[in-house]
Structures are given as structure tokens and as C-alpha cells.
Amino acid sequence: MKPWFAGERGAYFFLLLGIGLILLFAALEWRFPAEEQLRSASGRVTWNQSTRGALYFAIGADRRQFVLYAKGDAEGRQRQAVLDAVMYPLTVRFDPQRPSRNGYGEGDFHTVYGIAVGGKEVVGLDAVRASYRRDNLIALVMGLIFAAYGGQRVRNASAARAAGGTPPGRRSR
């Protein structure tokens, strides 16, 4: 394992890992819905279940199901609004084109991108987008680091091969 990791193959591994993380960041940013894609649903919370990274709940008579990820609610204000909404109705903004199924419950769950109580937004879409972006920036930074490190190692290995030497990690026969 050590010769592979230290050699030219390892250099390409780091380069491709970095490129993959950069593409992951781009895909996550591209998939975030635009404001005109979002729809609203209103009603009282009929059930909720909290997990470590999300809050699952249903609202209204039709019991449409939603999931509020902690990733999009950095301050926990939306979560608190949902937990308090047993007494009064709330309005949820979601993307109807991207329902998800999970092993937690039956049926489709829609990701929440904003909650309003009494017509007043608890947290705006820009704040939710900023919370998601802050998490996603980790992938971008790591991708840039790995791509730079892998690129430097690939360049060093190519220079060693061009000079007639053995690239690091290769055994001469």
C-alpha cells in the first residue's frame, strides 16, 4: 500500500479526489432551488419527530410530510417555530419537484427551505441558502487543497520521468 500511496498513482488519486470534491460543491450549489421553484403549504403541525440532523413533521389535514435539515437551520429558529406550531398554523416553503424517501417514515418528504408564522418569515431564503453554502464550502476548500497537492505531486512525478529518473514510489528493475 505504501508504494502506491507515495507514488504516481497516489498523486493522481489526490488530484482526482480534489476535482471530485470541487464537482460535488458545484452540484450541491446547482441543485439548490430558485425562489420561483418553491411552493407553500399551510396548516398546523399534526406530528413531529426530531432526530440528530433533522426534524420530520407533517402539517395540515392532508398530512403532507416535510423534513427540516439542521444544515439549513444554523440558528435553530425554524426548528423552534415547528415545535411551537401545534398551537397555531405555519406556512412552509418547499420544492415539490424533489421529494425524497427515507428509511425513517412512509411516503414522500419535502425539504423545507423556509417557514413563516403569521405571514412573517422566521428565516429568509437567503439565510437558508447561506447556511447550506457554509456547509458546502468545506467540500470546496478540501477539493482545492487536494487538487493543488495532487497536481504538485503529478508535476513532480512527470518531471522525474522526463529527467530519466524513477518517479517516487516506483522501483527500478
Short mmCIF file of N, CA and C in Angstrom, two decimals:
data_model
loop_
_atom_site.label_atom_id
_atom_site.label_comp_id
_atom_site.label_asym_id
_atom_site.label_seq_id
_atom_site.Cartn_x
_atom_site.Cartn_y
_atom_site.Cartn_z
N MET A 1 0.82 -1.20 0.00
CA MET A 1 0.00 0.00 0.00
C MET A 1 0.87 1.26 0.00
N LYS A 2 1.92 1.26 0.76
CA LYS A 2 2.76 2.44 0.87
C LYS A 2 3.36 2.87 -0.47
N PRO A 3 3.92 1.96 -1.29
CA PRO A 3 4.46 2.41 -2.58
C PRO A 3 3.39 3.02 -3.50
N TRP A 4 2.18 2.48 -3.45
CA TRP A 4 1.11 3.03 -4.29
C TRP A 4 0.76 4.44 -3.84
N PHE A 5 0.62 4.63 -2.55
CA PHE A 5 0.21 5.92 -1.99
C PHE A 5 1.27 6.99 -2.21
N ALA A 6 2.53 6.60 -2.11
CA ALA A 6 3.63 7.56 -2.24
C ALA A 6 4.01 7.79 -3.70
N GLY A 7 3.53 6.96 -4.60
CA GLY A 7 3.95 7.04 -5.99
C GLY A 7 3.07 7.90 -6.86
N GLU A 8 3.22 7.67 -8.15
CA GLU A 8 2.48 8.44 -9.15
C GLU A 8 0.98 8.17 -9.07
N ARG A 9 0.62 6.94 -8.78
CA ARG A 9 -0.81 6.63 -8.65
C ARG A 9 -1.44 7.41 -7.50
N GLY A 10 -0.72 7.52 -6.41
CA GLY A 10 -1.20 8.31 -5.29
C GLY A 10 -1.37 9.77 -5.65
N ALA A 11 -0.46 10.28 -6.47
CA ALA A 11 -0.57 11.67 -6.92
C ALA A 11 -1.84 11.88 -7.73
N TYR A 12 -2.12 10.96 -8.65
CA TYR A 12 -3.36 11.07 -9.43
C TYR A 12 -4.59 10.87 -8.55
N PHE A 13 -4.48 10.03 -7.54
CA PHE A 13 -5.58 9.85 -6.60
C PHE A 13 -5.93 11.17 -5.93
N PHE A 14 -4.93 11.88 -5.40
CA PHE A 14 -5.20 13.16 -4.73
C PHE A 14 -5.75 14.19 -5.71
N LEU A 15 -5.21 14.21 -6.91
CA LEU A 15 -5.70 15.15 -7.92
C LEU A 15 -7.17 14.88 -8.24
N LEU A 16 -7.50 13.62 -8.48
CA LEU A 16 -8.89 13.28 -8.82
C LEU A 16 -9.83 13.44 -7.63
N LEU A 17 -9.34 13.17 -6.42
CA LEU A 17 -10.16 13.40 -5.23
C LEU A 17 -10.49 14.88 -5.11
N GLY A 18 -9.53 15.74 -5.33
CA GLY A 18 -9.77 17.18 -5.28
C GLY A 18 -10.76 17.63 -6.33
N ILE A 19 -10.59 17.15 -7.55
CA ILE A 19 -11.52 17.51 -8.62
C ILE A 19 -12.93 17.01 -8.29
N GLY A 20 -13.03 15.81 -7.74
CA GLY A 20 -14.33 15.27 -7.35
C GLY A 20 -15.02 16.10 -6.29
N LEU A 21 -14.27 16.57 -5.29
CA LEU A 21 -14.86 17.40 -4.24
C LEU A 21 -15.30 18.76 -4.79
N ILE A 22 -14.54 19.31 -5.71
CA ILE A 22 -14.93 20.58 -6.34
C ILE A 22 -16.23 20.38 -7.14
N LEU A 23 -16.32 19.28 -7.86
CA LEU A 23 -17.55 18.99 -8.61
C LEU A 23 -18.74 18.73 -7.68
N LEU A 24 -18.48 18.11 -6.53
CA LEU A 24 -19.54 17.91 -5.54
C LEU A 24 -20.07 19.26 -5.06
N PHE A 25 -19.19 20.19 -4.77
CA PHE A 25 -19.62 21.53 -4.36
C PHE A 25 -20.48 22.16 -5.46
N ALA A 26 -20.03 22.07 -6.71
CA ALA A 26 -20.79 22.66 -7.81
C ALA A 26 -22.17 22.01 -7.94
N ALA A 27 -22.24 20.70 -7.80
CA ALA A 27 -23.53 20.00 -7.91
C ALA A 27 -24.48 20.40 -6.78
N LEU A 28 -23.96 20.53 -5.58
CA LEU A 28 -24.80 20.92 -4.45
C LEU A 28 -25.32 22.35 -4.62
N GLU A 29 -24.48 23.23 -5.12
CA GLU A 29 -24.92 24.61 -5.36
C GLU A 29 -25.94 24.68 -6.50
N TRP A 30 -25.74 23.88 -7.52
CA TRP A 30 -26.64 23.88 -8.67
C TRP A 30 -28.01 23.33 -8.30
N ARG A 31 -28.05 22.36 -7.39
CA ARG A 31 -29.31 21.72 -7.01
C ARG A 31 -30.15 22.56 -6.06
N PHE A 32 -29.61 23.58 -5.46
CA PHE A 32 -30.40 24.39 -4.54
C PHE A 32 -31.49 25.10 -5.35
N PRO A 33 -32.74 24.99 -4.94
CA PRO A 33 -33.83 25.53 -5.76
C PRO A 33 -33.87 27.05 -5.77
N ALA A 34 -34.33 27.57 -6.89
CA ALA A 34 -34.53 29.01 -7.02
C ALA A 34 -35.85 29.38 -6.34
N GLU A 35 -36.00 30.63 -6.01
CA GLU A 35 -37.19 31.08 -5.28
C GLU A 35 -38.48 30.80 -6.05
N GLU A 36 -38.44 30.91 -7.38
CA GLU A 36 -39.66 30.69 -8.16
C GLU A 36 -40.06 29.21 -8.22
N GLN A 37 -39.17 28.30 -7.85
CA GLN A 37 -39.50 26.87 -7.83
C GLN A 37 -40.23 26.47 -6.56
N LEU A 38 -40.14 27.26 -5.52
CA LEU A 38 -40.70 26.89 -4.22
C LEU A 38 -42.21 27.09 -4.18
N ARG A 39 -42.88 26.21 -3.49
CA ARG A 39 -44.32 26.27 -3.26
C ARG A 39 -44.56 26.37 -1.76
N SER A 40 -45.77 26.73 -1.39
CA SER A 40 -46.11 26.89 0.02
C SER A 40 -47.21 25.92 0.42
N ALA A 41 -47.16 25.53 1.67
CA ALA A 41 -48.23 24.73 2.29
C ALA A 41 -48.43 25.29 3.69
N SER A 42 -49.69 25.37 4.11
CA SER A 42 -50.01 25.93 5.42
C SER A 42 -50.83 24.96 6.24
N GLY A 43 -50.72 25.11 7.53
CA GLY A 43 -51.51 24.30 8.44
C GLY A 43 -50.84 24.15 9.79
N ARG A 44 -51.52 23.43 10.65
CA ARG A 44 -50.96 23.14 11.96
C ARG A 44 -50.13 21.87 11.88
N VAL A 45 -49.14 21.78 12.72
CA VAL A 45 -48.30 20.59 12.77
C VAL A 45 -49.12 19.48 13.42
N THR A 46 -49.24 18.34 12.70
CA THR A 46 -50.02 17.22 13.23
C THR A 46 -49.13 16.19 13.92
N TRP A 47 -47.89 16.07 13.53
CA TRP A 47 -46.91 15.24 14.23
C TRP A 47 -45.52 15.72 13.89
N ASN A 48 -44.59 15.45 14.79
CA ASN A 48 -43.20 15.77 14.51
C ASN A 48 -42.32 14.76 15.22
N GLN A 49 -41.17 14.54 14.64
CA GLN A 49 -40.18 13.62 15.22
C GLN A 49 -38.80 14.22 14.98
N SER A 50 -38.08 14.41 16.05
CA SER A 50 -36.77 15.01 15.95
C SER A 50 -35.69 13.93 15.93
N THR A 51 -34.72 14.10 15.05
CA THR A 51 -33.55 13.22 15.01
C THR A 51 -32.32 14.11 15.16
N ARG A 52 -31.16 13.49 15.09
CA ARG A 52 -29.93 14.26 15.30
C ARG A 52 -29.72 15.35 14.26
N GLY A 53 -29.98 15.07 13.00
CA GLY A 53 -29.69 16.03 11.95
C GLY A 53 -30.90 16.61 11.26
N ALA A 54 -32.10 16.25 11.72
CA ALA A 54 -33.29 16.72 11.01
C ALA A 54 -34.50 16.69 11.94
N LEU A 55 -35.52 17.41 11.50
CA LEU A 55 -36.81 17.40 12.17
C LEU A 55 -37.84 17.01 11.12
N TYR A 56 -38.52 15.90 11.34
CA TYR A 56 -39.55 15.42 10.43
C TYR A 56 -40.90 15.85 10.99
N PHE A 57 -41.78 16.33 10.12
CA PHE A 57 -43.09 16.75 10.60
C PHE A 57 -44.10 16.72 9.47
N ALA A 58 -45.37 16.76 9.86
CA ALA A 58 -46.47 16.81 8.90
C ALA A 58 -47.37 17.97 9.29
N ILE A 59 -47.97 18.62 8.28
CA ILE A 59 -48.89 19.72 8.56
C ILE A 59 -50.16 19.53 7.76
N GLY A 60 -51.21 20.17 8.25
CA GLY A 60 -52.48 20.23 7.54
C GLY A 60 -53.28 18.95 7.60
N ALA A 61 -54.47 19.04 7.04
CA ALA A 61 -55.39 17.91 7.04
C ALA A 61 -54.90 16.80 6.11
N ASP A 62 -54.19 17.17 5.03
CA ASP A 62 -53.70 16.15 4.11
C ASP A 62 -52.41 15.49 4.60
N ARG A 63 -51.89 15.96 5.74
CA ARG A 63 -50.69 15.40 6.39
C ARG A 63 -49.50 15.32 5.44
N ARG A 64 -49.29 16.37 4.67
CA ARG A 64 -48.10 16.43 3.82
C ARG A 64 -46.86 16.44 4.73
N GLN A 65 -45.86 15.66 4.35
CA GLN A 65 -44.70 15.45 5.22
C GLN A 65 -43.51 16.28 4.76
N PHE A 66 -42.77 16.80 5.75
CA PHE A 66 -41.63 17.65 5.48
C PHE A 66 -40.45 17.24 6.34
N VAL A 67 -39.28 17.65 5.91
CA VAL A 67 -38.07 17.45 6.68
C VAL A 67 -37.29 18.77 6.72
N LEU A 68 -36.93 19.18 7.92
CA LEU A 68 -36.13 20.39 8.11
C LEU A 68 -34.75 19.93 8.57
N TYR A 69 -33.78 20.08 7.68
CA TYR A 69 -32.42 19.65 8.00
C TYR A 69 -31.72 20.69 8.85
N ALA A 70 -30.92 20.23 9.78
CA ALA A 70 -30.14 21.14 10.63
C ALA A 70 -29.16 21.94 9.79
N LYS A 71 -28.76 21.40 8.65
CA LYS A 71 -27.83 22.08 7.76
C LYS A 71 -28.39 23.42 7.27
N GLY A 72 -29.69 23.51 7.08
CA GLY A 72 -30.32 24.73 6.59
C GLY A 72 -30.89 25.60 7.68
N ASP A 73 -30.70 25.21 8.93
CA ASP A 73 -31.26 25.95 10.07
C ASP A 73 -30.17 26.11 11.12
N ALA A 74 -29.17 26.90 10.80
CA ALA A 74 -27.98 27.00 11.65
C ALA A 74 -28.31 27.51 13.06
N GLU A 75 -29.25 28.41 13.18
CA GLU A 75 -29.56 29.00 14.48
C GLU A 75 -30.68 28.27 15.21
N GLY A 76 -31.38 27.35 14.56
CA GLY A 76 -32.45 26.59 15.19
C GLY A 76 -33.76 27.33 15.33
N ARG A 77 -33.88 28.47 14.68
CA ARG A 77 -35.12 29.25 14.80
C ARG A 77 -36.28 28.59 14.07
N GLN A 78 -36.03 28.01 12.91
CA GLN A 78 -37.11 27.33 12.19
C GLN A 78 -37.57 26.09 12.95
N ARG A 79 -36.62 25.36 13.51
CA ARG A 79 -36.94 24.17 14.29
C ARG A 79 -37.85 24.55 15.47
N GLN A 80 -37.53 25.62 16.15
CA GLN A 80 -38.35 26.05 17.28
C GLN A 80 -39.74 26.47 16.82
N ALA A 81 -39.84 27.10 15.65
CA ALA A 81 -41.15 27.51 15.13
C ALA A 81 -42.01 26.29 14.83
N VAL A 82 -41.41 25.22 14.31
CA VAL A 82 -42.17 24.00 14.03
C VAL A 82 -42.62 23.35 15.33
N LEU A 83 -41.75 23.29 16.31
CA LEU A 83 -42.12 22.68 17.59
C LEU A 83 -43.21 23.46 18.31
N ASP A 84 -43.24 24.77 18.11
CA ASP A 84 -44.28 25.61 18.73
C ASP A 84 -45.56 25.67 17.91
N ALA A 85 -45.56 25.14 16.70
CA ALA A 85 -46.69 25.31 15.78
C ALA A 85 -47.84 24.36 16.01
N VAL A 86 -47.86 23.67 17.12
CA VAL A 86 -49.01 22.83 17.44
C VAL A 86 -50.20 23.72 17.77
N MET A 87 -49.92 24.89 18.31
CA MET A 87 -50.98 25.80 18.74
C MET A 87 -51.47 26.73 17.63
N TYR A 88 -50.63 27.00 16.65
CA TYR A 88 -51.01 27.95 15.60
C TYR A 88 -50.47 27.46 14.26
N PRO A 89 -51.10 27.88 13.16
CA PRO A 89 -50.64 27.40 11.84
C PRO A 89 -49.35 28.08 11.40
N LEU A 90 -48.64 27.38 10.54
CA LEU A 90 -47.44 27.93 9.94
C LEU A 90 -47.47 27.66 8.45
N THR A 91 -46.64 28.38 7.71
CA THR A 91 -46.51 28.21 6.27
C THR A 91 -45.10 27.73 5.97
N VAL A 92 -45.02 26.66 5.18
CA VAL A 92 -43.76 26.03 4.85
C VAL A 92 -43.48 26.23 3.37
N ARG A 93 -42.24 26.60 3.03
CA ARG A 93 -41.84 26.71 1.63
C ARG A 93 -40.98 25.51 1.29
N PHE A 94 -41.30 24.86 0.16
CA PHE A 94 -40.61 23.63 -0.24
C PHE A 94 -40.59 23.52 -1.75
N ASP A 95 -39.75 22.61 -2.25
CA ASP A 95 -39.65 22.36 -3.68
C ASP A 95 -40.44 21.08 -3.98
N PRO A 96 -41.58 21.18 -4.66
CA PRO A 96 -42.40 19.98 -4.92
C PRO A 96 -41.78 19.03 -5.95
N GLN A 97 -40.79 19.50 -6.71
CA GLN A 97 -40.18 18.68 -7.75
C GLN A 97 -39.18 17.67 -7.19
N ARG A 98 -38.75 17.84 -5.95
CA ARG A 98 -37.70 16.98 -5.39
C ARG A 98 -38.12 16.35 -4.07
N PRO A 99 -39.14 15.52 -4.09
CA PRO A 99 -39.46 14.82 -2.85
C PRO A 99 -38.41 13.73 -2.59
N SER A 100 -38.28 13.36 -1.35
CA SER A 100 -37.32 12.31 -1.03
C SER A 100 -38.01 11.26 -0.16
N ARG A 101 -37.51 10.07 -0.25
CA ARG A 101 -37.96 8.98 0.61
C ARG A 101 -36.78 8.60 1.48
N ASN A 102 -37.09 8.25 2.68
CA ASN A 102 -36.03 7.81 3.57
C ASN A 102 -36.51 6.60 4.36
N GLY A 103 -35.62 6.02 5.09
CA GLY A 103 -35.98 4.85 5.87
C GLY A 103 -36.69 5.18 7.16
N TYR A 104 -36.86 6.47 7.43
CA TYR A 104 -37.44 6.89 8.69
C TYR A 104 -38.97 6.72 8.71
N GLY A 105 -39.62 7.13 7.65
CA GLY A 105 -41.07 7.08 7.63
C GLY A 105 -41.59 6.71 6.26
N GLU A 106 -42.89 6.47 6.19
CA GLU A 106 -43.51 6.11 4.92
C GLU A 106 -43.86 7.37 4.13
N GLY A 107 -43.81 7.25 2.82
CA GLY A 107 -44.22 8.33 1.95
C GLY A 107 -43.09 9.28 1.61
N ASP A 108 -43.47 10.33 0.87
CA ASP A 108 -42.51 11.34 0.43
C ASP A 108 -42.35 12.42 1.49
N PHE A 109 -41.13 12.90 1.61
CA PHE A 109 -40.82 14.03 2.47
C PHE A 109 -40.27 15.14 1.58
N HIS A 110 -40.69 16.37 1.86
CA HIS A 110 -40.21 17.53 1.10
C HIS A 110 -39.28 18.33 1.99
N THR A 111 -38.15 18.74 1.43
CA THR A 111 -37.19 19.54 2.18
C THR A 111 -37.72 20.95 2.36
N VAL A 112 -37.62 21.46 3.58
CA VAL A 112 -38.10 22.80 3.91
C VAL A 112 -37.01 23.81 3.64
N TYR A 113 -37.38 24.89 2.93
CA TYR A 113 -36.45 25.97 2.63
C TYR A 113 -36.88 27.29 3.24
N GLY A 114 -37.90 27.26 4.06
CA GLY A 114 -38.34 28.47 4.73
C GLY A 114 -39.64 28.24 5.46
N ILE A 115 -39.79 28.90 6.59
CA ILE A 115 -41.00 28.78 7.41
C ILE A 115 -41.47 30.19 7.75
N ALA A 116 -42.77 30.40 7.65
CA ALA A 116 -43.37 31.68 8.04
C ALA A 116 -44.45 31.42 9.07
N VAL A 117 -44.52 32.27 10.06
CA VAL A 117 -45.54 32.18 11.10
C VAL A 117 -46.31 33.49 11.09
N GLY A 118 -47.61 33.38 10.89
CA GLY A 118 -48.44 34.58 10.85
C GLY A 118 -48.07 35.52 9.70
N GLY A 119 -47.58 34.96 8.60
CA GLY A 119 -47.22 35.76 7.44
C GLY A 119 -45.82 36.37 7.52
N LYS A 120 -45.14 36.17 8.63
CA LYS A 120 -43.79 36.72 8.79
C LYS A 120 -42.78 35.58 8.75
N GLU A 121 -41.79 35.73 7.85
CA GLU A 121 -40.77 34.69 7.72
C GLU A 121 -39.93 34.60 8.98
N VAL A 122 -39.70 33.36 9.41
CA VAL A 122 -38.83 33.12 10.56
C VAL A 122 -37.39 33.34 10.13
N VAL A 123 -37.02 32.73 9.00
CA VAL A 123 -35.70 32.90 8.39
C VAL A 123 -35.93 32.97 6.89
N GLY A 124 -35.30 33.95 6.24
CA GLY A 124 -35.47 34.13 4.80
C GLY A 124 -34.71 33.09 3.99
N LEU A 125 -35.07 32.98 2.72
CA LEU A 125 -34.43 32.02 1.82
C LEU A 125 -32.94 32.30 1.68
N ASP A 126 -32.56 33.56 1.70
CA ASP A 126 -31.13 33.89 1.59
C ASP A 126 -30.34 33.37 2.78
N ALA A 127 -30.92 33.43 3.97
CA ALA A 127 -30.25 32.91 5.17
C ALA A 127 -30.14 31.39 5.12
N VAL A 128 -31.18 30.72 4.61
CA VAL A 128 -31.14 29.26 4.46
C VAL A 128 -30.07 28.88 3.44
N ARG A 129 -30.05 29.60 2.31
CA ARG A 129 -29.04 29.34 1.28
C ARG A 129 -27.63 29.55 1.84
N ALA A 130 -27.44 30.57 2.65
CA ALA A 130 -26.13 30.84 3.25
C ALA A 130 -25.72 29.71 4.20
N SER A 131 -26.68 29.16 4.94
CA SER A 131 -26.37 28.03 5.83
C SER A 131 -25.93 26.80 5.03
N TYR A 132 -26.65 26.50 3.96
CA TYR A 132 -26.25 25.38 3.10
C TYR A 132 -24.88 25.64 2.48
N ARG A 133 -24.67 26.86 1.99
CA ARG A 133 -23.41 27.18 1.33
C ARG A 133 -22.23 27.07 2.29
N ARG A 134 -22.41 27.50 3.53
CA ARG A 134 -21.34 27.42 4.52
C ARG A 134 -20.91 25.97 4.73
N ASP A 135 -21.87 25.07 4.78
CA ASP A 135 -21.54 23.64 4.89
C ASP A 135 -20.86 23.13 3.63
N ASN A 136 -21.37 23.54 2.49
CA ASN A 136 -20.82 23.06 1.22
C ASN A 136 -19.42 23.60 0.93
N LEU A 137 -19.10 24.75 1.49
CA LEU A 137 -17.77 25.32 1.27
C LEU A 137 -16.66 24.43 1.82
N ILE A 138 -16.98 23.59 2.78
CA ILE A 138 -15.99 22.64 3.30
C ILE A 138 -15.51 21.73 2.17
N ALA A 139 -16.44 21.25 1.36
CA ALA A 139 -16.07 20.39 0.23
C ALA A 139 -15.23 21.15 -0.78
N LEU A 140 -15.56 22.42 -1.02
CA LEU A 140 -14.78 23.21 -1.98
C LEU A 140 -13.35 23.43 -1.48
N VAL A 141 -13.20 23.81 -0.23
CA VAL A 141 -11.86 24.07 0.32
C VAL A 141 -11.04 22.79 0.31
N MET A 142 -11.62 21.70 0.76
CA MET A 142 -10.89 20.43 0.75
C MET A 142 -10.53 20.03 -0.67
N GLY A 143 -11.44 20.25 -1.62
CA GLY A 143 -11.17 19.93 -3.01
C GLY A 143 -10.02 20.73 -3.57
N LEU A 144 -9.98 22.01 -3.26
CA LEU A 144 -8.88 22.84 -3.74
C LEU A 144 -7.55 22.41 -3.15
N ILE A 145 -7.55 22.05 -1.87
CA ILE A 145 -6.31 21.60 -1.23
C ILE A 145 -5.83 20.30 -1.85
N PHE A 146 -6.73 19.32 -1.99
CA PHE A 146 -6.34 18.03 -2.56
C PHE A 146 -5.92 18.18 -4.02
N ALA A 147 -6.62 19.01 -4.80
CA ALA A 147 -6.26 19.19 -6.20
C ALA A 147 -4.89 19.86 -6.33
N ALA A 148 -4.61 20.85 -5.50
CA ALA A 148 -3.30 21.51 -5.55
C ALA A 148 -2.19 20.54 -5.14
N TYR A 149 -2.42 19.79 -4.08
CA TYR A 149 -1.42 18.83 -3.63
C TYR A 149 -1.20 17.73 -4.66
N GLY A 150 -2.29 17.20 -5.20
CA GLY A 150 -2.18 16.16 -6.23
C GLY A 150 -1.54 16.68 -7.50
N GLY A 151 -1.88 17.90 -7.89
CA GLY A 151 -1.27 18.50 -9.08
C GLY A 151 0.23 18.69 -8.92
N GLN A 152 0.64 19.11 -7.74
CA GLN A 152 2.07 19.27 -7.49
C GLN A 152 2.79 17.92 -7.54
N ARG A 153 2.18 16.90 -6.97
CA ARG A 153 2.81 15.58 -6.99
C ARG A 153 2.85 15.01 -8.40
N VAL A 154 1.81 15.22 -9.20
CA VAL A 154 1.81 14.75 -10.59
C VAL A 154 2.90 15.47 -11.37
N ARG A 155 3.04 16.79 -11.17
CA ARG A 155 4.07 17.55 -11.86
C ARG A 155 5.46 17.05 -11.46
N ASN A 156 5.69 16.79 -10.19
CA ASN A 156 6.99 16.28 -9.74
C ASN A 156 7.28 14.90 -10.34
N ALA A 157 6.27 14.05 -10.39
CA ALA A 157 6.46 12.71 -10.96
C ALA A 157 6.75 12.80 -12.46
N SER A 158 6.07 13.70 -13.16
CA SER A 158 6.30 13.86 -14.60
C SER A 158 7.69 14.43 -14.87
N ALA A 159 8.13 15.36 -14.04
CA ALA A 159 9.46 15.93 -14.19
C ALA A 159 10.54 14.88 -13.93
N ALA A 160 10.30 14.03 -12.94
CA ALA A 160 11.27 12.96 -12.65
C ALA A 160 11.34 11.96 -13.79
N ARG A 161 10.21 11.65 -14.40
CA ARG A 161 10.19 10.72 -15.52
C ARG A 161 10.88 11.34 -16.74
N ALA A 162 10.64 12.63 -16.98
CA ALA A 162 11.26 13.31 -18.12
C ALA A 162 12.78 13.43 -17.95
N ALA A 163 13.23 13.53 -16.71
CA ALA A 163 14.67 13.63 -16.45
C ALA A 163 15.35 12.27 -16.51
N GLY A 164 14.58 11.24 -16.70
CA GLY A 164 15.15 9.90 -16.81
C GLY A 164 15.26 9.18 -15.49
N GLY A 165 14.79 9.79 -14.44
CA GLY A 165 14.82 9.16 -13.13
C GLY A 165 13.59 8.31 -12.90
N THR A 166 13.55 7.69 -11.78
CA THR A 166 12.41 6.90 -11.38
C THR A 166 11.49 7.77 -10.55
N PRO A 167 10.21 7.89 -10.91
CA PRO A 167 9.28 8.69 -10.12
C PRO A 167 9.20 8.13 -8.69
N PRO A 168 8.90 8.96 -7.74
CA PRO A 168 8.80 8.48 -6.36
C PRO A 168 7.78 7.36 -6.25
N GLY A 169 8.12 6.34 -5.48
CA GLY A 169 7.20 5.23 -5.27
C GLY A 169 7.37 4.11 -6.26
N ARG A 170 8.16 4.29 -7.29
CA ARG A 170 8.40 3.25 -8.29
C ARG A 170 9.73 2.58 -7.99
N ARG A 171 9.78 1.33 -8.24
CA ARG A 171 11.04 0.59 -8.05
C ARG A 171 11.73 0.46 -9.40
N SER A 172 13.01 0.64 -9.39
CA SER A 172 13.76 0.42 -10.64
C SER A 172 14.05 -1.06 -10.76
N ARG A 173 14.03 -1.57 -11.97
CA ARG A 173 14.22 -3.01 -12.18
C ARG A 173 15.58 -3.30 -12.73
#
